[in-house]
Coordinates of C-alpha atoms in Angstrom, one line a residue:
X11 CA 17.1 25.2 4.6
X12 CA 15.3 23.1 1.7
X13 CA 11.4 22.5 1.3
X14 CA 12.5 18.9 2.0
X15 CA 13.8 19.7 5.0
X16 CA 11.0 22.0 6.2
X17 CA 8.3 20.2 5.3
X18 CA 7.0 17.6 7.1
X19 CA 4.1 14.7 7.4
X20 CA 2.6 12.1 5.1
X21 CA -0.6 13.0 2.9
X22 CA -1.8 10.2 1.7
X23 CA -4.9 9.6 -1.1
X24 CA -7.0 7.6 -3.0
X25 CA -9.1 4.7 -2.0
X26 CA -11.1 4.8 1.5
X27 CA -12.6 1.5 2.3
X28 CA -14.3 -0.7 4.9
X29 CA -13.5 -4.4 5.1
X30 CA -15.8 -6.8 6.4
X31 CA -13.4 -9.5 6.9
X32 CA -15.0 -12.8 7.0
X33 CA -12.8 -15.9 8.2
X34 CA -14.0 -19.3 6.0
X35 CA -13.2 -22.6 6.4
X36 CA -12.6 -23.0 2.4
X37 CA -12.8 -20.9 -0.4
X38 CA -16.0 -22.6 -2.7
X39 CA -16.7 -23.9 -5.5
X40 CA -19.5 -22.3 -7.4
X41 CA -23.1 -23.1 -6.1
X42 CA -21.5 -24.8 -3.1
X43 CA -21.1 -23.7 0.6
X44 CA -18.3 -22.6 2.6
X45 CA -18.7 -22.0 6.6
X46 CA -17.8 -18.1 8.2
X47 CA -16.4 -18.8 11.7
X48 CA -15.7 -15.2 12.6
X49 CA -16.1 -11.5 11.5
X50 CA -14.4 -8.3 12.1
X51 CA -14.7 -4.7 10.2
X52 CA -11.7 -2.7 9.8
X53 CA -9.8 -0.5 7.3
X54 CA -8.9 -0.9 3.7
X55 CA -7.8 0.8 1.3
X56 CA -4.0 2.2 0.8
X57 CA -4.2 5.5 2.6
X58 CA -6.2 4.5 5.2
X59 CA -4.5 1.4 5.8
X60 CA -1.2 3.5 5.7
X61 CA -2.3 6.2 7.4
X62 CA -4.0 4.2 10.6
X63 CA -0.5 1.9 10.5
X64 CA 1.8 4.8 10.6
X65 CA -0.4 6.1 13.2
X66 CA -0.1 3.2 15.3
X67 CA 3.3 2.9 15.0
X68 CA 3.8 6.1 16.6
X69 CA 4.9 8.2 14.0
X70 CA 6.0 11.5 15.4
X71 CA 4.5 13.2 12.3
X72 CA 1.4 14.9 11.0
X73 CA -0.7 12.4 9.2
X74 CA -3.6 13.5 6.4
X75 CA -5.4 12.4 3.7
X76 CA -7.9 13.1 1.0
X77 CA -10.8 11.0 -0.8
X78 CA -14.5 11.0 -0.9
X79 CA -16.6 8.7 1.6
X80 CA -20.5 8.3 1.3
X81 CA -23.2 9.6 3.1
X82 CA -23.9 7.2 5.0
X83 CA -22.5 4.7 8.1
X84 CA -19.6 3.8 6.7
X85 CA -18.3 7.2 5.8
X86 CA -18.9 8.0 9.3
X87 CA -16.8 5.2 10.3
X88 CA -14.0 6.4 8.4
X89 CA -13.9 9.6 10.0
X90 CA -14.6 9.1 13.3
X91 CA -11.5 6.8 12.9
X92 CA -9.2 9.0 11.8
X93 CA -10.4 11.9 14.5
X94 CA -9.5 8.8 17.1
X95 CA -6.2 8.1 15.8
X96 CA -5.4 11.9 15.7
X97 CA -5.3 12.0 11.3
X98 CA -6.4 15.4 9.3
X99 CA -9.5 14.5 7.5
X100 CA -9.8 18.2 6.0
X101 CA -9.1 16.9 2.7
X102 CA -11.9 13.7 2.5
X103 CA -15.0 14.9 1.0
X104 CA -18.6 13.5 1.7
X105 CA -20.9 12.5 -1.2
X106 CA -24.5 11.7 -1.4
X107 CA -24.0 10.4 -5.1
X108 CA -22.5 7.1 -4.0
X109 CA -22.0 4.7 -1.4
X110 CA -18.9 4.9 0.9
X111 CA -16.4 1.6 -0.8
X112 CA -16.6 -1.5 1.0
X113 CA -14.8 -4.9 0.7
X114 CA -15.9 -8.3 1.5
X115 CA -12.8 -10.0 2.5
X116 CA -13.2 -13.5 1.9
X117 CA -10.1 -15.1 3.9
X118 CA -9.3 -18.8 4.3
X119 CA -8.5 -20.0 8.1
X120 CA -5.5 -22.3 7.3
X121 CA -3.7 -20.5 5.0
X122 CA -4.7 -17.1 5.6
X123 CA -5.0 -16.8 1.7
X124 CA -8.0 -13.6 0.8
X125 CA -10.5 -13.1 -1.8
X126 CA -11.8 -9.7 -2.3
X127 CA -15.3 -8.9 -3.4
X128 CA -15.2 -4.6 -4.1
X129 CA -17.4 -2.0 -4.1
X130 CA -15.9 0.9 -5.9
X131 CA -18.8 3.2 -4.3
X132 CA -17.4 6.7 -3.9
X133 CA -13.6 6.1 -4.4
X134 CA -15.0 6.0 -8.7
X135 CA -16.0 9.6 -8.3
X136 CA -13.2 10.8 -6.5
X137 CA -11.0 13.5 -8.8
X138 CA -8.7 15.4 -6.7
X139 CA -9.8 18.4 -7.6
X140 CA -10.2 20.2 -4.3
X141 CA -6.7 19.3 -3.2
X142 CA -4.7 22.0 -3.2
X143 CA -1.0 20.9 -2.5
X144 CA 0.3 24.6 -2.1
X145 CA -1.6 24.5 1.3
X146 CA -0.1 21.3 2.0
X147 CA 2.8 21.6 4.5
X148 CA 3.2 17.6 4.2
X149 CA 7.0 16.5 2.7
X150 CA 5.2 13.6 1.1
X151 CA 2.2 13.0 -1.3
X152 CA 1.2 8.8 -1.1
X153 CA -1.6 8.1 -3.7
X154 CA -3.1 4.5 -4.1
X155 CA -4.4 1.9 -5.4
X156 CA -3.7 3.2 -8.9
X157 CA -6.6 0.8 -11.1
X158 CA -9.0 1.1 -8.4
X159 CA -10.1 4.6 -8.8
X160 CA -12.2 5.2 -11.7
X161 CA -12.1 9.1 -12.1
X162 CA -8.2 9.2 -11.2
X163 CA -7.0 6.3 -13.5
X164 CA -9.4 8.5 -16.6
X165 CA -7.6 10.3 -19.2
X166 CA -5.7 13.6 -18.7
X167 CA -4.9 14.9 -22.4
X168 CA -1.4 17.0 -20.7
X169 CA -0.3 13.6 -18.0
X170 CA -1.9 10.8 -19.5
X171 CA -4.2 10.0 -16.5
X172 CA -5.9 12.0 -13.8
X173 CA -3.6 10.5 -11.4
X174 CA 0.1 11.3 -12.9
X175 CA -1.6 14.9 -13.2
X176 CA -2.6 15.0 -9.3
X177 CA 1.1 13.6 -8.9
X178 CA 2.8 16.2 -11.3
X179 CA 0.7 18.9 -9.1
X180 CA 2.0 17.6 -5.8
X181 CA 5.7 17.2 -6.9
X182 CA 5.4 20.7 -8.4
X183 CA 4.0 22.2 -5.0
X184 CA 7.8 20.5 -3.7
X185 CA 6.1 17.4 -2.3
X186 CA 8.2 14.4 -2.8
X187 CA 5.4 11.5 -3.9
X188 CA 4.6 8.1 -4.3
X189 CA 2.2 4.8 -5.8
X190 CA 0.8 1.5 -5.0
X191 CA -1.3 -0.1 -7.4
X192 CA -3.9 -3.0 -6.8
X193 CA -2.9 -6.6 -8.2
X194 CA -5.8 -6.6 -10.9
X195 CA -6.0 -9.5 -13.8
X196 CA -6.1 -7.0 -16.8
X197 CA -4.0 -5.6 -19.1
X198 CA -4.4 -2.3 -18.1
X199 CA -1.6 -1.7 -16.0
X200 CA 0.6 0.1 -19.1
X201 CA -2.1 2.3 -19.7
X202 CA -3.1 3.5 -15.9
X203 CA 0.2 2.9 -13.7
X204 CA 3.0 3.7 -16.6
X205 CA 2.0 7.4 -17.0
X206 CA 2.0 7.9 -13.5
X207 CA 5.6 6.8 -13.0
X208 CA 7.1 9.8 -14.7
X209 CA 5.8 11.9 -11.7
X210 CA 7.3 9.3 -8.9
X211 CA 9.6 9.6 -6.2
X212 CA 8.7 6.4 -4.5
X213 CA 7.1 3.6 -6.2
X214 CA 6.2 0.5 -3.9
X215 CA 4.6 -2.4 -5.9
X216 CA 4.7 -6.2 -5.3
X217 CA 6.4 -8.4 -7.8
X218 CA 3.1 -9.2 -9.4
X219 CA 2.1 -5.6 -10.0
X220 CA 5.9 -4.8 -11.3
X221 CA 5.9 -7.9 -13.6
X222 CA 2.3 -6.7 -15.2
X223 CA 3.5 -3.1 -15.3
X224 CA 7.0 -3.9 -17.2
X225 CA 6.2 -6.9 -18.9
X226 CA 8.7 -9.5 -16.6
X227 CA 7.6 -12.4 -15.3
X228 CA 9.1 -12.6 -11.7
X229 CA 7.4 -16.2 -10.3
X230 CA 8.1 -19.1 -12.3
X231 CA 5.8 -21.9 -12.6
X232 CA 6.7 -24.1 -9.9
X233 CA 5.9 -20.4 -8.0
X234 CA 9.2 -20.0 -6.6
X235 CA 11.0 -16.1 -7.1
X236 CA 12.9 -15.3 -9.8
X237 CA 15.5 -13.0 -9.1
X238 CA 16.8 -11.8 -12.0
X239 CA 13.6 -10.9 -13.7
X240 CA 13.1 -9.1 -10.6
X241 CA 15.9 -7.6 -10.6
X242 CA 15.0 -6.3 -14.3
X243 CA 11.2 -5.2 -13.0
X244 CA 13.0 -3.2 -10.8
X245 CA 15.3 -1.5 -13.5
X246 CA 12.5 -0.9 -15.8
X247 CA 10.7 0.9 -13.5
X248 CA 13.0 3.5 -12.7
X249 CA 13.6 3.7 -16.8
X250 CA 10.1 4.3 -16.9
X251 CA 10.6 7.2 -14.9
X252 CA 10.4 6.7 -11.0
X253 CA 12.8 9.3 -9.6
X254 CA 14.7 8.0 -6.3
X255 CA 13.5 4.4 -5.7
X256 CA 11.6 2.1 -6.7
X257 CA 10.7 -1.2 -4.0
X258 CA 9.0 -4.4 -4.6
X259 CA 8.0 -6.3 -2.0
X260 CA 7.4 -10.3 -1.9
X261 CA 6.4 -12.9 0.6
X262 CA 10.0 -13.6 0.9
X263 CA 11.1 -9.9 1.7
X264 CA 11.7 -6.5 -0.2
X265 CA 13.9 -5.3 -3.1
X266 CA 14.9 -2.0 -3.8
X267 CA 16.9 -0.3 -6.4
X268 CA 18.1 3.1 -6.1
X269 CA 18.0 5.5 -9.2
X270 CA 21.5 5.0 -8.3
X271 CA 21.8 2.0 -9.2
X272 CA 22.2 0.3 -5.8
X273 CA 20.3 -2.9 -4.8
X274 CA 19.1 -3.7 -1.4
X275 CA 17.4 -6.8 0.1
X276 CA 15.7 -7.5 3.1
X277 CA 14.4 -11.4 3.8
X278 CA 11.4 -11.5 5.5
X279 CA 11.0 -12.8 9.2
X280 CA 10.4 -16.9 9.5
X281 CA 6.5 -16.4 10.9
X282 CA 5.4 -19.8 12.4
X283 CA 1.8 -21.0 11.0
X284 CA -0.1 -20.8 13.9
X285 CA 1.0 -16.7 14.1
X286 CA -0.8 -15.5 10.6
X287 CA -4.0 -15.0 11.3
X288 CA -4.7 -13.0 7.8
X289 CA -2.5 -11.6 4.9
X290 CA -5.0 -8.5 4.0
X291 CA -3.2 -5.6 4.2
X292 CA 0.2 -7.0 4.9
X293 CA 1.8 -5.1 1.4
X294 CA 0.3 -1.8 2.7
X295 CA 1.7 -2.7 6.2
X296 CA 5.3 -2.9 4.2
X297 CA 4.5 0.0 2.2
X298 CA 4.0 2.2 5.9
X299 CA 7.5 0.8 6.9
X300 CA 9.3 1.6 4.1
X301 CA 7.7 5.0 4.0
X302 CA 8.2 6.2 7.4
X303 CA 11.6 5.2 6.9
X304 CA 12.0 7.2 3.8
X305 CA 10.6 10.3 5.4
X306 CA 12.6 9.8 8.4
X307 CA 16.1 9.6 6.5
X308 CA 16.9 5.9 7.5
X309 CA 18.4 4.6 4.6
X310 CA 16.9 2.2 1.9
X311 CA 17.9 -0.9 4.1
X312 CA 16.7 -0.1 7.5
X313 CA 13.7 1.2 6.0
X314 CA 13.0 -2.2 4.2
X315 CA 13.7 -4.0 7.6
X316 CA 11.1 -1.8 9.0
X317 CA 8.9 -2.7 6.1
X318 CA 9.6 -6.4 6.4
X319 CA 8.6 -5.6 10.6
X320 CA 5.6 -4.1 9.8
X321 CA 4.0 -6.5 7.5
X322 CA 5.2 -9.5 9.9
X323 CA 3.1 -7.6 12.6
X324 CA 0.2 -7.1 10.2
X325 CA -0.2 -11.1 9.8
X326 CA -1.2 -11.3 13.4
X327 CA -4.1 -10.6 13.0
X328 CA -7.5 -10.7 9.8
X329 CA -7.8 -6.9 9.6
X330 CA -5.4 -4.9 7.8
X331 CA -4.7 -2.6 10.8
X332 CA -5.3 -4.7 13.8
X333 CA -2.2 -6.1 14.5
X334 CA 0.0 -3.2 13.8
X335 CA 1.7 -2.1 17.2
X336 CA 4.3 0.7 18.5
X337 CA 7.9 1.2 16.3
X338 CA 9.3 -0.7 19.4
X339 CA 7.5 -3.5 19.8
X340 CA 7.2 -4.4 15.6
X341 CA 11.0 -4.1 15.2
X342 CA 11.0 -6.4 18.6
X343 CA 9.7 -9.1 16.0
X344 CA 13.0 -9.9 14.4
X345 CA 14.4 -11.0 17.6
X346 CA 11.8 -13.5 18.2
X347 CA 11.1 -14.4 14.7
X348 CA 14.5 -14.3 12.8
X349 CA 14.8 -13.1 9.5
X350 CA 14.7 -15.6 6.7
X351 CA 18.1 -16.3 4.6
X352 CA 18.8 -13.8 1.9
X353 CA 18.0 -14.8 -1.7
X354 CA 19.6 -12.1 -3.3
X355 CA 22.6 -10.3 -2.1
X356 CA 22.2 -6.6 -1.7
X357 CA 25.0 -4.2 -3.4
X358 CA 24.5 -1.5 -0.9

């Protein structure tokens, strides 16, 4: 029997956040006012956002993760949180040095479009250090947001950057592993996500995070989806080094190329209006889907569909974890909300 096959579980790392999600009437212009209607607190951050989804999914699996969180209410938050939902908080550290990270989630009422004001607090200081994958029994290492984590996107003379080191140390432990990055507006996305690539399994980005990291440019001006350059993000990334697949999702859906060669597509479901109440979180709520359908041996499309589920159920609701139900009633979504028509046709 392989290590693939015996291990099992998701461990997933990197940032640990709290949202304060604030629902506005507008977004304003400087020195000008805009009106909260509502607020809620909830997760953020990829691996806890992953992590709480999968566990609310049902996931028949063991669930960890690893980080740092302050010393204060908000780290408490966090773990008292993941001791509800039943997730292994050995690995998440608490530090006096720095505040737990927070996010004010700035998110407009009609179009459920978000603006994110951060606080990097103790996710900067985190290393990953004390993580010692040979303990790990987990089949798969999920580390994100890759340009959010000041200590694990720093230099690493052997990898490149502290991060494609952690993931060279997890794939060499026999963990399969994989990335999400955040949609920064800098150029450093060569420089931090590249080097991390050659030790991927799995990378899940959205187009705008593959276009910055290959150099395509996947929305043309009038915004629509271009498929082809998508099509080349895609290709580039696994040239760049991912190992089994590489998946970008989109409003529209998900793409996936296998190393392979294969394509797949997956529309996304036709969500009335009136049904999104918030998109925050919605790409980590695809990135659970297509994750827990990796582990489980699904197959590249039904695991997108499950993606495309998931993040449909996400939009339900402002938080990034709220309106993530069980596996049963998510995939039940497709039935009441079709699927939107293909844009690309899959070769799988």
């Amino acid at each position: 029997m392989s290590a693939a096959t015996t291990r099992k579980g998701i461990l997933a790392g990197g940032n640990w956040i709290v949202d304060q999600v604030k629902m506005v009437d507008c977004y304003p212009q400087r020195e000008t006012l805009a009106n909260i209607s509502s607020q809620s607190e909830g997760t953020g951050g990829s691996p806890y956002n992953i992590l709480l989804n999968l566990a609310k999914l049902g996931a028949k699996i063991p669930l960890a993760g690893a980080g740092l969180v302050g010393q204060d209410a908000f780290g408490e938050y966090i773990l008292n949180d993941l001791k509800r939902h039943k997730i292994n908080a050995r690995d998440i550290r608490v530090t006096p040095k720095a505040p737990t990270s927070y996010t004010d989630v700035m998110t407009e009422e009609d179009t459920g479009r978000r603006t994110f004001f951060h606080c990097r607090g103790a996710n900067s200081l985190w290393d990953g250090k004390g993580l010692d994958f040979k303990k790990s029994r987990a089949r798969m290492f999920h580390l994100g947001y890759l340009l959010l984590m000041d200590t694990i996107d720093g230099p690493d003379k052997k990898h490149g950057t502290r991060g494609a080191a952690l993931l060279a140390a997890a794939q060499k432990a026999g963990l399969k592993t994989s990335i999400d990055c955040v949609s920064e507006d800098s150029n450093r996305f060569k420089k931090v996500v590249t080097p991390a690539l050659a030790h991927t399994d799995y990378c899940i980005v959205n187009e705008y995070e593959a276009g910055m990291t290959t150099g395509f440019k996947i929305r043309l001006d009038d915004g629509s989806l271009d498929t082809v350059a998508l099509r080349h993000a895609a290709g580039a990334l696994l040239q760049l080094g991912v190992g089994e697949l590489v998946v970008i999702h989109v409003p529209e859906g998900g793409f996936a190329r296998t190393r392979g060669g294969q394509d797949f597509w997956q529309s996304s479901l036709k969500l009335p209006q009136k049904y999104i109440k918030g998109a925050a979180g919605a790409g980590d709520a695809f990135c659970t889907g297509v994750l827990l359908g990796i582990h489980e041996g699904w197959g590249t499309q039904r695991s997108l569909f499950t993606g495309v589920c998931a993040a449909a159920a996400n939009l339900s609701d402002p938080t990034c974890t709220g309106g993530m139900k069980s596996l049963r009633t998510v995939l039940g979504l497709a039935k009441k909300y079709r699927p939107r028509p293909p844009l690309i046709e899959d070769q799988g």
